[in-house]
Amino acid sequence: MLIHNPALADEVAALNAIYGDGVLVASFSNEHHTTLSLKLPAFAFAFLLRVLNDYPQSPPEMLGVDDLVESLKPEVQQAAVYLGACMRAVHCPETVSLFDTIEEFHTIYRSLHPESQQSDGPDHASEEKPASRAEILKDLALRARAKTDVKSTNRLAGESPFDIVDCSACLESFFRIDTANLQCKHSFCDDCLRDLSTGPALANPDA
């Protein structure tokens, strides 16, 4: 399919040469935007991206995945959110960024799923303590938020799982999909929710 954005067309061709044919495929393209499917080896589905024709001035946008059944799974929704955040975090206007997005997401995914990596044996084990899941995601959320357009934030606030919210207890930034979100609009991260639920007053109601 003809991709109307020349910079994107060149990048898609380059990435398919690097990662293999079919990794990035355009399913729609006109003078406004292009829809791409991104198929990564670790997943049985493809991510769907929308790239506006002013790209690379604006970052690609995450639409979801191409499999309805898979899209209902929490881990798939999280993967889509994290990949979308990677697109924002690495984006720099005037520079194509899909390669950096894929590499950043691979790094994040491997960090969140260390069991997916092959061990090099005890002699090669890192002595440095790996960052916790919460630390990895907080860092990604902060970097993505720093690159998020204010207008988009206002438009999507309270409506999108891609939102980045502040925990009402610790005030740290988290992805909405990783927090408990109350009807009163307060959000709590897992650690704070655990602390609140096991606090002295709740743990021992007769105290």
mmCIF file with all atom_site columns, C-alpha atoms in Angstrom:
data_model
loop_
_atom_site.group_PDB
_atom_site.id
_atom_site.type_symbol
_atom_site.label_atom_id
_atom_site.label_alt_id
_atom_site.label_comp_id
_atom_site.label_asym_id
_atom_site.label_entity_id
_atom_site.label_seq_id
_atom_site.pdbx_PDB_ins_code
_atom_site.Cartn_x
_atom_site.Cartn_y
_atom_site.Cartn_z
_atom_site.occupancy
_atom_site.B_iso_or_equiv
_atom_site.pdbx_formal_charge
_atom_site.auth_seq_id
_atom_site.auth_comp_id
_atom_site.auth_asym_id
_atom_site.auth_atom_id
_atom_site.pdbx_PDB_model_num
ATOM 1   C CA . MET A 1 1   ? 0.000   0.000   0.000  1.00 0.00 ? 1   MET A CA 1
ATOM 2   C CA . LEU A 1 2   ? 1.188   3.498   -0.845 1.00 0.00 ? 2   LEU A CA 1
ATOM 3   C CA . ILE A 1 3   ? 2.047   5.483   2.285  1.00 0.00 ? 3   ILE A CA 1
ATOM 4   C CA . HIS A 1 4   ? 1.390   9.168   1.688  1.00 0.00 ? 4   HIS A CA 1
ATOM 5   C CA . ASN A 1 5   ? 3.956   10.404  4.202  1.00 0.00 ? 5   ASN A CA 1
ATOM 6   C CA . PRO A 1 6   ? 7.404   10.012  2.541  1.00 0.00 ? 6   PRO A CA 1
ATOM 7   C CA . ALA A 1 7   ? 9.328   10.032  5.829  1.00 0.00 ? 7   ALA A CA 1
ATOM 8   C CA . LEU A 1 8   ? 7.076   7.315   7.237  1.00 0.00 ? 8   LEU A CA 1
ATOM 9   C CA . ALA A 1 9   ? 7.263   5.271   4.036  1.00 0.00 ? 9   ALA A CA 1
ATOM 10  C CA . ASP A 1 10  ? 11.065  5.292   4.181  1.00 0.00 ? 10  ASP A CA 1
ATOM 11  C CA . GLU A 1 11  ? 11.044  4.367   7.869  1.00 0.00 ? 11  GLU A CA 1
ATOM 12  C CA . VAL A 1 12  ? 8.614   1.476   7.365  1.00 0.00 ? 12  VAL A CA 1
ATOM 13  C CA . ALA A 1 13  ? 10.789  0.084   4.580  1.00 0.00 ? 13  ALA A CA 1
ATOM 14  C CA . ALA A 1 14  ? 13.906  0.407   6.744  1.00 0.00 ? 14  ALA A CA 1
ATOM 15  C CA . LEU A 1 15  ? 12.307  -1.264  9.767  1.00 0.00 ? 15  LEU A CA 1
ATOM 16  C CA . ASN A 1 16  ? 11.021  -4.175  7.694  1.00 0.00 ? 16  ASN A CA 1
ATOM 17  C CA . ALA A 1 17  ? 14.556  -4.604  6.388  1.00 0.00 ? 17  ALA A CA 1
ATOM 18  C CA . ILE A 1 18  ? 15.920  -4.597  9.953  1.00 0.00 ? 18  ILE A CA 1
ATOM 19  C CA . TYR A 1 19  ? 13.321  -6.721  11.742 1.00 0.00 ? 19  TYR A CA 1
ATOM 20  C CA . GLY A 1 20  ? 11.901  -8.738  8.859  1.00 0.00 ? 20  GLY A CA 1
ATOM 21  C CA . ASP A 1 21  ? 9.149   -8.290  6.303  1.00 0.00 ? 21  ASP A CA 1
ATOM 22  C CA . GLY A 1 22  ? 5.715   -7.807  7.792  1.00 0.00 ? 22  GLY A CA 1
ATOM 23  C CA . VAL A 1 23  ? 6.783   -6.249  11.075 1.00 0.00 ? 23  VAL A CA 1
ATOM 24  C CA . LEU A 1 24  ? 5.201   -2.966  9.992  1.00 0.00 ? 24  LEU A CA 1
ATOM 25  C CA . VAL A 1 25  ? 2.347   -3.029  7.492  1.00 0.00 ? 25  VAL A CA 1
ATOM 26  C CA . ALA A 1 26  ? 0.150   -0.149  6.387  1.00 0.00 ? 26  ALA A CA 1
ATOM 27  C CA . SER A 1 27  ? -3.555  -1.028  6.287  1.00 0.00 ? 27  SER A CA 1
ATOM 28  C CA . PHE A 1 28  ? -4.763  2.477   5.432  1.00 0.00 ? 28  PHE A CA 1
ATOM 29  C CA . SER A 1 29  ? -3.191  5.697   4.242  1.00 0.00 ? 29  SER A CA 1
ATOM 30  C CA . ASN A 1 30  ? -4.511  9.020   2.992  1.00 0.00 ? 30  ASN A CA 1
ATOM 31  C CA . GLU A 1 31  ? -3.508  12.666  3.104  1.00 0.00 ? 31  GLU A CA 1
ATOM 32  C CA . HIS A 1 32  ? -4.481  12.863  6.797  1.00 0.00 ? 32  HIS A CA 1
ATOM 33  C CA . HIS A 1 33  ? -3.019  9.768   8.445  1.00 0.00 ? 33  HIS A CA 1
ATOM 34  C CA . THR A 1 34  ? -1.712  6.240   8.021  1.00 0.00 ? 34  THR A CA 1
ATOM 35  C CA . THR A 1 35  ? -2.764  3.200   10.039 1.00 0.00 ? 35  THR A CA 1
ATOM 36  C CA . LEU A 1 36  ? 0.005   0.689   10.710 1.00 0.00 ? 36  LEU A CA 1
ATOM 37  C CA . SER A 1 37  ? 0.029   -2.766  12.243 1.00 0.00 ? 37  SER A CA 1
ATOM 38  C CA . LEU A 1 38  ? 3.138   -3.564  14.265 1.00 0.00 ? 38  LEU A CA 1
ATOM 39  C CA . LYS A 1 39  ? 3.815   -7.269  14.811 1.00 0.00 ? 39  LYS A CA 1
ATOM 40  C CA . LEU A 1 40  ? 6.427   -7.997  17.444 1.00 0.00 ? 40  LEU A CA 1
ATOM 41  C CA . PRO A 1 41  ? 7.793   -11.528 18.014 1.00 0.00 ? 41  PRO A CA 1
ATOM 42  C CA . ALA A 1 42  ? 6.739   -11.764 21.668 1.00 0.00 ? 42  ALA A CA 1
ATOM 43  C CA . PHE A 1 43  ? 3.051   -11.259 20.888 1.00 0.00 ? 43  PHE A CA 1
ATOM 44  C CA . ALA A 1 44  ? 0.392   -13.279 19.067 1.00 0.00 ? 44  ALA A CA 1
ATOM 45  C CA . PHE A 1 45  ? -1.355  -10.119 17.903 1.00 0.00 ? 45  PHE A CA 1
ATOM 46  C CA . ALA A 1 46  ? -0.391  -6.882  16.197 1.00 0.00 ? 46  ALA A CA 1
ATOM 47  C CA . PHE A 1 47  ? -0.483  -3.402  17.672 1.00 0.00 ? 47  PHE A CA 1
ATOM 48  C CA . LEU A 1 48  ? -2.401  -0.811  15.663 1.00 0.00 ? 48  LEU A CA 1
ATOM 49  C CA . LEU A 1 49  ? -0.839  2.625   15.292 1.00 0.00 ? 49  LEU A CA 1
ATOM 50  C CA . ARG A 1 50  ? -2.127  5.821   13.754 1.00 0.00 ? 50  ARG A CA 1
ATOM 51  C CA . VAL A 1 51  ? 0.476   8.148   12.302 1.00 0.00 ? 51  VAL A CA 1
ATOM 52  C CA . LEU A 1 52  ? -0.613  11.618  11.256 1.00 0.00 ? 52  LEU A CA 1
ATOM 53  C CA . ASN A 1 53  ? 0.792   12.998  8.050  1.00 0.00 ? 53  ASN A CA 1
ATOM 54  C CA . ASP A 1 54  ? 2.749   15.690  9.864  1.00 0.00 ? 54  ASP A CA 1
ATOM 55  C CA . TYR A 1 55  ? 4.893   12.907  11.378 1.00 0.00 ? 55  TYR A CA 1
ATOM 56  C CA . PRO A 1 56  ? 7.585   13.123  12.631 1.00 0.00 ? 56  PRO A CA 1
ATOM 57  C CA . GLN A 1 57  ? 6.404   16.485  13.938 1.00 0.00 ? 57  GLN A CA 1
ATOM 58  C CA . SER A 1 58  ? 3.713   14.685  15.940 1.00 0.00 ? 58  SER A CA 1
ATOM 59  C CA . PRO A 1 59  ? 4.218   11.277  17.579 1.00 0.00 ? 59  PRO A CA 1
ATOM 60  C CA . PRO A 1 60  ? 2.460   8.094   16.456 1.00 0.00 ? 60  PRO A CA 1
ATOM 61  C CA . GLU A 1 61  ? -0.662  7.196   18.424 1.00 0.00 ? 61  GLU A CA 1
ATOM 62  C CA . MET A 1 62  ? -1.625  3.829   19.865 1.00 0.00 ? 62  MET A CA 1
ATOM 63  C CA . LEU A 1 63  ? -5.059  2.617   18.739 1.00 0.00 ? 63  LEU A CA 1
ATOM 64  C CA . GLY A 1 64  ? -5.050  -0.842  20.319 1.00 0.00 ? 64  GLY A CA 1
ATOM 65  C CA . VAL A 1 65  ? -4.547  -4.351  18.969 1.00 0.00 ? 65  VAL A CA 1
ATOM 66  C CA . ASP A 1 66  ? -5.959  -6.215  15.992 1.00 0.00 ? 66  ASP A CA 1
ATOM 67  C CA . ASP A 1 67  ? -7.493  -9.096  17.963 1.00 0.00 ? 67  ASP A CA 1
ATOM 68  C CA . LEU A 1 68  ? -10.754 -8.412  19.813 1.00 0.00 ? 68  LEU A CA 1
ATOM 69  C CA . VAL A 1 69  ? -10.431 -11.396 22.154 1.00 0.00 ? 69  VAL A CA 1
ATOM 70  C CA . GLU A 1 70  ? -6.828  -10.560 23.027 1.00 0.00 ? 70  GLU A CA 1
ATOM 71  C CA . SER A 1 71  ? -7.735  -6.903  23.541 1.00 0.00 ? 71  SER A CA 1
ATOM 72  C CA . LEU A 1 72  ? -9.918  -7.866  26.516 1.00 0.00 ? 72  LEU A CA 1
ATOM 73  C CA . LYS A 1 73  ? -6.977  -9.316  28.444 1.00 0.00 ? 73  LYS A CA 1
ATOM 74  C CA . PRO A 1 74  ? -5.449  -6.975  31.060 1.00 0.00 ? 74  PRO A CA 1
ATOM 75  C CA . GLU A 1 75  ? -1.884  -7.897  30.103 1.00 0.00 ? 75  GLU A CA 1
ATOM 76  C CA . VAL A 1 76  ? -2.592  -7.040  26.463 1.00 0.00 ? 76  VAL A CA 1
ATOM 77  C CA . GLN A 1 77  ? -4.138  -3.713  27.429 1.00 0.00 ? 77  GLN A CA 1
ATOM 78  C CA . GLN A 1 78  ? -1.082  -2.971  29.553 1.00 0.00 ? 78  GLN A CA 1
ATOM 79  C CA . ALA A 1 79  ? 1.267   -3.833  26.684 1.00 0.00 ? 79  ALA A CA 1
ATOM 80  C CA . ALA A 1 80  ? -0.620  -1.430  24.408 1.00 0.00 ? 80  ALA A CA 1
ATOM 81  C CA . VAL A 1 81  ? -0.458  1.319   27.032 1.00 0.00 ? 81  VAL A CA 1
ATOM 82  C CA . TYR A 1 82  ? 3.272   0.825   27.613 1.00 0.00 ? 82  TYR A CA 1
ATOM 83  C CA . LEU A 1 83  ? 4.055   0.775   23.889 1.00 0.00 ? 83  LEU A CA 1
ATOM 84  C CA . GLY A 1 84  ? 1.992   3.928   23.449 1.00 0.00 ? 84  GLY A CA 1
ATOM 85  C CA . ALA A 1 85  ? 3.957   5.539   26.267 1.00 0.00 ? 85  ALA A CA 1
ATOM 86  C CA . CYS A 1 86  ? 7.232   4.520   24.625 1.00 0.00 ? 86  CYS A CA 1
ATOM 87  C CA . MET A 1 87  ? 6.118   6.260   21.430 1.00 0.00 ? 87  MET A CA 1
ATOM 88  C CA . ARG A 1 88  ? 5.615   9.482   23.365 1.00 0.00 ? 88  ARG A CA 1
ATOM 89  C CA . ALA A 1 89  ? 8.698   9.124   25.550 1.00 0.00 ? 89  ALA A CA 1
ATOM 90  C CA . VAL A 1 90  ? 11.190  8.779   22.690 1.00 0.00 ? 90  VAL A CA 1
ATOM 91  C CA . HIS A 1 91  ? 9.522   11.179  20.261 1.00 0.00 ? 91  HIS A CA 1
ATOM 92  C CA . CYS A 1 92  ? 11.495  14.172  19.041 1.00 0.00 ? 92  CYS A CA 1
ATOM 93  C CA . PRO A 1 93  ? 9.975   16.471  16.410 1.00 0.00 ? 93  PRO A CA 1
ATOM 94  C CA . GLU A 1 94  ? 11.706  16.379  13.026 1.00 0.00 ? 94  GLU A CA 1
ATOM 95  C CA . THR A 1 95  ? 13.161  12.917  13.733 1.00 0.00 ? 95  THR A CA 1
ATOM 96  C CA . VAL A 1 96  ? 11.481  9.610   12.884 1.00 0.00 ? 96  VAL A CA 1
ATOM 97  C CA . SER A 1 97  ? 11.134  7.543   16.035 1.00 0.00 ? 97  SER A CA 1
ATOM 98  C CA . LEU A 1 98  ? 9.549   4.150   15.389 1.00 0.00 ? 98  LEU A CA 1
ATOM 99  C CA . PHE A 1 99  ? 12.887  2.327   15.601 1.00 0.00 ? 99  PHE A CA 1
ATOM 100 C CA . ASP A 1 100 ? 13.610  3.978   18.955 1.00 0.00 ? 100 ASP A CA 1
ATOM 101 C CA . THR A 1 101 ? 10.064  3.141   20.060 1.00 0.00 ? 101 THR A CA 1
ATOM 102 C CA . ILE A 1 102 ? 10.495  -0.559  19.305 1.00 0.00 ? 102 ILE A CA 1
ATOM 103 C CA . GLU A 1 103 ? 13.883  -0.723  21.012 1.00 0.00 ? 103 GLU A CA 1
ATOM 104 C CA . GLU A 1 104 ? 12.592  1.171   24.057 1.00 0.00 ? 104 GLU A CA 1
ATOM 105 C CA . PHE A 1 105 ? 9.583   -1.121  24.325 1.00 0.00 ? 105 PHE A CA 1
ATOM 106 C CA . HIS A 1 106 ? 11.806  -4.199  24.049 1.00 0.00 ? 106 HIS A CA 1
ATOM 107 C CA . THR A 1 107 ? 13.890  -2.847  26.941 1.00 0.00 ? 107 THR A CA 1
ATOM 108 C CA . ILE A 1 108 ? 10.818  -2.108  29.053 1.00 0.00 ? 108 ILE A CA 1
ATOM 109 C CA . TYR A 1 109 ? 9.229   -5.469  28.273 1.00 0.00 ? 109 TYR A CA 1
ATOM 110 C CA . ARG A 1 110 ? 12.378  -7.420  29.129 1.00 0.00 ? 110 ARG A CA 1
ATOM 111 C CA . SER A 1 111 ? 12.698  -5.497  32.393 1.00 0.00 ? 111 SER A CA 1
ATOM 112 C CA . LEU A 1 112 ? 9.091   -6.247  33.323 1.00 0.00 ? 112 LEU A CA 1
ATOM 113 C CA . HIS A 1 113 ? 9.384   -9.897  32.275 1.00 0.00 ? 113 HIS A CA 1
ATOM 114 C CA . PRO A 1 114 ? 12.889  -11.052 33.258 1.00 0.00 ? 114 PRO A CA 1
ATOM 115 C CA . GLU A 1 115 ? 11.734  -14.666 32.992 1.00 0.00 ? 115 GLU A CA 1
ATOM 116 C CA . SER A 1 116 ? 11.516  -14.187 29.219 1.00 0.00 ? 116 SER A CA 1
ATOM 117 C CA . GLN A 1 117 ? 15.279  -13.663 28.994 1.00 0.00 ? 117 GLN A CA 1
ATOM 118 C CA . GLN A 1 118 ? 17.740  -16.493 28.612 1.00 0.00 ? 118 GLN A CA 1
ATOM 119 C CA . SER A 1 119 ? 20.135  -16.755 31.508 1.00 0.00 ? 119 SER A CA 1
ATOM 120 C CA . ASP A 1 120 ? 23.844  -16.525 30.790 1.00 0.00 ? 120 ASP A CA 1
ATOM 121 C CA . GLY A 1 121 ? 24.646  -18.484 33.933 1.00 0.00 ? 121 GLY A CA 1
ATOM 122 C CA . PRO A 1 122 ? 25.751  -17.361 37.391 1.00 0.00 ? 122 PRO A CA 1
ATOM 123 C CA . ASP A 1 123 ? 29.104  -16.072 36.168 1.00 0.00 ? 123 ASP A CA 1
ATOM 124 C CA . HIS A 1 124 ? 27.331  -13.506 34.014 1.00 0.00 ? 124 HIS A CA 1
ATOM 125 C CA . ALA A 1 125 ? 24.611  -12.536 36.457 1.00 0.00 ? 125 ALA A CA 1
ATOM 126 C CA . SER A 1 126 ? 24.384  -8.826  37.115 1.00 0.00 ? 126 SER A CA 1
ATOM 127 C CA . GLU A 1 127 ? 25.334  -7.760  40.615 1.00 0.00 ? 127 GLU A CA 1
ATOM 128 C CA . GLU A 1 128 ? 23.179  -4.666  40.276 1.00 0.00 ? 128 GLU A CA 1
ATOM 129 C CA . LYS A 1 129 ? 19.728  -5.039  41.784 1.00 0.00 ? 129 LYS A CA 1
ATOM 130 C CA . PRO A 1 130 ? 17.152  -4.696  39.003 1.00 0.00 ? 130 PRO A CA 1
ATOM 131 C CA . ALA A 1 131 ? 14.617  -1.908  39.233 1.00 0.00 ? 131 ALA A CA 1
ATOM 132 C CA . SER A 1 132 ? 11.196  -2.893  40.505 1.00 0.00 ? 132 SER A CA 1
ATOM 133 C CA . ARG A 1 133 ? 8.177   -3.012  38.214 1.00 0.00 ? 133 ARG A CA 1
ATOM 134 C CA . ALA A 1 134 ? 6.772   0.101   39.892 1.00 0.00 ? 134 ALA A CA 1
ATOM 135 C CA . GLU A 1 135 ? 10.031  2.010   39.399 1.00 0.00 ? 135 GLU A CA 1
ATOM 136 C CA . ILE A 1 136 ? 10.247  1.046   35.724 1.00 0.00 ? 136 ILE A CA 1
ATOM 137 C CA . LEU A 1 137 ? 6.677   2.105   35.015 1.00 0.00 ? 137 LEU A CA 1
ATOM 138 C CA . LYS A 1 138 ? 6.900   5.323   37.031 1.00 0.00 ? 138 LYS A CA 1
ATOM 139 C CA . ASP A 1 139 ? 9.954   6.337   35.020 1.00 0.00 ? 139 ASP A CA 1
ATOM 140 C CA . LEU A 1 140 ? 8.203   5.545   31.735 1.00 0.00 ? 140 LEU A CA 1
ATOM 141 C CA . ALA A 1 141 ? 5.078   7.417   32.829 1.00 0.00 ? 141 ALA A CA 1
ATOM 142 C CA . LEU A 1 142 ? 7.089   10.504  33.744 1.00 0.00 ? 142 LEU A CA 1
ATOM 143 C CA . ARG A 1 143 ? 8.975   10.511  30.443 1.00 0.00 ? 143 ARG A CA 1
ATOM 144 C CA . ALA A 1 144 ? 5.779   10.004  28.459 1.00 0.00 ? 144 ALA A CA 1
ATOM 145 C CA . ARG A 1 145 ? 3.956   12.726  30.391 1.00 0.00 ? 145 ARG A CA 1
ATOM 146 C CA . ALA A 1 146 ? 6.790   15.170  29.703 1.00 0.00 ? 146 ALA A CA 1
ATOM 147 C CA . LYS A 1 147 ? 6.249   14.645  25.964 1.00 0.00 ? 147 LYS A CA 1
ATOM 148 C CA . THR A 1 148 ? 2.434   14.630  26.034 1.00 0.00 ? 148 THR A CA 1
ATOM 149 C CA . ASP A 1 149 ? 0.671   17.493  24.326 1.00 0.00 ? 149 ASP A CA 1
ATOM 150 C CA . VAL A 1 150 ? -1.406  19.526  26.806 1.00 0.00 ? 150 VAL A CA 1
ATOM 151 C CA . LYS A 1 151 ? -4.404  19.667  24.470 1.00 0.00 ? 151 LYS A CA 1
ATOM 152 C CA . SER A 1 152 ? -4.389  15.888  24.110 1.00 0.00 ? 152 SER A CA 1
ATOM 153 C CA . THR A 1 153 ? -4.152  15.497  27.869 1.00 0.00 ? 153 THR A CA 1
ATOM 154 C CA . ASN A 1 154 ? -7.186  17.700  28.428 1.00 0.00 ? 154 ASN A CA 1
ATOM 155 C CA . ARG A 1 155 ? -9.152  15.949  25.700 1.00 0.00 ? 155 ARG A CA 1
ATOM 156 C CA . LEU A 1 156 ? -8.467  12.448  27.002 1.00 0.00 ? 156 LEU A CA 1
ATOM 157 C CA . ALA A 1 157 ? -8.465  13.110  30.743 1.00 0.00 ? 157 ALA A CA 1
ATOM 158 C CA . GLY A 1 158 ? -10.723 10.680  32.543 1.00 0.00 ? 158 GLY A CA 1
ATOM 159 C CA . GLU A 1 159 ? -11.601 8.840   29.351 1.00 0.00 ? 159 GLU A CA 1
ATOM 160 C CA . SER A 1 160 ? -8.588  6.845   28.291 1.00 0.00 ? 160 SER A CA 1
ATOM 161 C CA . PRO A 1 161 ? -6.594  3.939   29.755 1.00 0.00 ? 161 PRO A CA 1
ATOM 162 C CA . PHE A 1 162 ? -3.569  5.724   28.295 1.00 0.00 ? 162 PHE A CA 1
ATOM 163 C CA . ASP A 1 163 ? -3.945  8.510   30.868 1.00 0.00 ? 163 ASP A CA 1
ATOM 164 C CA . ILE A 1 164 ? -1.148  9.130   33.321 1.00 0.00 ? 164 ILE A CA 1
ATOM 165 C CA . VAL A 1 165 ? -2.503  9.929   36.774 1.00 0.00 ? 165 VAL A CA 1
ATOM 166 C CA . ASP A 1 166 ? -1.053  10.836  40.153 1.00 0.00 ? 166 ASP A CA 1
ATOM 167 C CA . CYS A 1 167 ? -1.631  8.527   43.087 1.00 0.00 ? 167 CYS A CA 1
ATOM 168 C CA . SER A 1 168 ? -3.729  10.418  45.634 1.00 0.00 ? 168 SER A CA 1
ATOM 169 C CA . ALA A 1 169 ? -1.615  9.043   48.490 1.00 0.00 ? 169 ALA A CA 1
ATOM 170 C CA . CYS A 1 170 ? 2.036   9.124   47.392 1.00 0.00 ? 170 CYS A CA 1
ATOM 171 C CA . LEU A 1 171 ? 1.519   11.653  44.545 1.00 0.00 ? 171 LEU A CA 1
ATOM 172 C CA . GLU A 1 172 ? 3.711   9.582   42.202 1.00 0.00 ? 172 GLU A CA 1
ATOM 173 C CA . SER A 1 173 ? 2.780   9.252   38.524 1.00 0.00 ? 173 SER A CA 1
ATOM 174 C CA . PHE A 1 174 ? 1.305   6.004   37.214 1.00 0.00 ? 174 PHE A CA 1
ATOM 175 C CA . PHE A 1 175 ? -0.583  4.767   34.194 1.00 0.00 ? 175 PHE A CA 1
ATOM 176 C CA . ARG A 1 176 ? -4.312  4.793   34.837 1.00 0.00 ? 176 ARG A CA 1
ATOM 177 C CA . ILE A 1 177 ? -4.500  1.145   33.835 1.00 0.00 ? 177 ILE A CA 1
ATOM 178 C CA . ASP A 1 178 ? -2.180  0.248   36.740 1.00 0.00 ? 178 ASP A CA 1
ATOM 179 C CA . THR A 1 179 ? -4.112  2.092   39.452 1.00 0.00 ? 179 THR A CA 1
ATOM 180 C CA . ALA A 1 180 ? -7.341  1.665   41.355 1.00 0.00 ? 180 ALA A CA 1
ATOM 181 C CA . ASN A 1 181 ? -9.587  4.463   40.108 1.00 0.00 ? 181 ASN A CA 1
ATOM 182 C CA . LEU A 1 182 ? -12.522 5.558   42.232 1.00 0.00 ? 182 LEU A CA 1
ATOM 183 C CA . GLN A 1 183 ? -15.717 7.271   41.105 1.00 0.00 ? 183 GLN A CA 1
ATOM 184 C CA . CYS A 1 184 ? -14.636 10.348  43.038 1.00 0.00 ? 184 CYS A CA 1
ATOM 185 C CA . LYS A 1 185 ? -11.721 10.612  40.549 1.00 0.00 ? 185 LYS A CA 1
ATOM 186 C CA . HIS A 1 186 ? -9.073  9.639   43.109 1.00 0.00 ? 186 HIS A CA 1
ATOM 187 C CA . SER A 1 187 ? -6.492  7.082   41.996 1.00 0.00 ? 187 SER A CA 1
ATOM 188 C CA . PHE A 1 188 ? -4.278  4.856   44.124 1.00 0.00 ? 188 PHE A CA 1
ATOM 189 C CA . CYS A 1 189 ? -1.229  2.838   43.152 1.00 0.00 ? 189 CYS A CA 1
ATOM 190 C CA . ASP A 1 190 ? -0.916  -0.792  44.241 1.00 0.00 ? 190 ASP A CA 1
ATOM 191 C CA . ASP A 1 191 ? 1.574   -0.078  47.024 1.00 0.00 ? 191 ASP A CA 1
ATOM 192 C CA . CYS A 1 192 ? -0.505  2.689   48.587 1.00 0.00 ? 192 CYS A CA 1
ATOM 193 C CA . LEU A 1 193 ? -3.707  0.705   48.201 1.00 0.00 ? 193 LEU A CA 1
ATOM 194 C CA . ARG A 1 194 ? -2.024  -2.200  49.972 1.00 0.00 ? 194 ARG A CA 1
ATOM 195 C CA . ASP A 1 195 ? -0.825  0.087   52.760 1.00 0.00 ? 195 ASP A CA 1
ATOM 196 C CA . LEU A 1 196 ? -4.279  1.599   53.153 1.00 0.00 ? 196 LEU A CA 1
ATOM 197 C CA . SER A 1 197 ? -5.981  -1.789  53.220 1.00 0.00 ? 197 SER A CA 1
ATOM 198 C CA . THR A 1 198 ? -3.579  -3.221  55.814 1.00 0.00 ? 198 THR A CA 1
ATOM 199 C CA . GLY A 1 199 ? -3.342  -0.149  58.030 1.00 0.00 ? 199 GLY A CA 1
ATOM 200 C CA . PRO A 1 200 ? -3.859  -0.563  61.789 1.00 0.00 ? 200 PRO A CA 1
ATOM 201 C CA . ALA A 1 201 ? -7.442  0.682   61.735 1.00 0.00 ? 201 ALA A CA 1
ATOM 202 C CA . LEU A 1 202 ? -8.450  -1.699  58.956 1.00 0.00 ? 202 LEU A CA 1
ATOM 203 C CA . ALA A 1 203 ? -6.345  -4.640  60.028 1.00 0.00 ? 203 ALA A CA 1
ATOM 204 C CA . ASN A 1 204 ? -7.718  -4.504  63.580 1.00 0.00 ? 204 ASN A CA 1
ATOM 205 C CA . PRO A 1 205 ? -11.157 -2.851  63.544 1.00 0.00 ? 205 PRO A CA 1
ATOM 206 C CA . ASP A 1 206 ? -11.587 -3.431  67.299 1.00 0.00 ? 206 ASP A CA 1
ATOM 207 C CA . ALA A 1 207 ? -8.437  -1.470  68.144 1.00 0.00 ? 207 ALA A CA 1
#
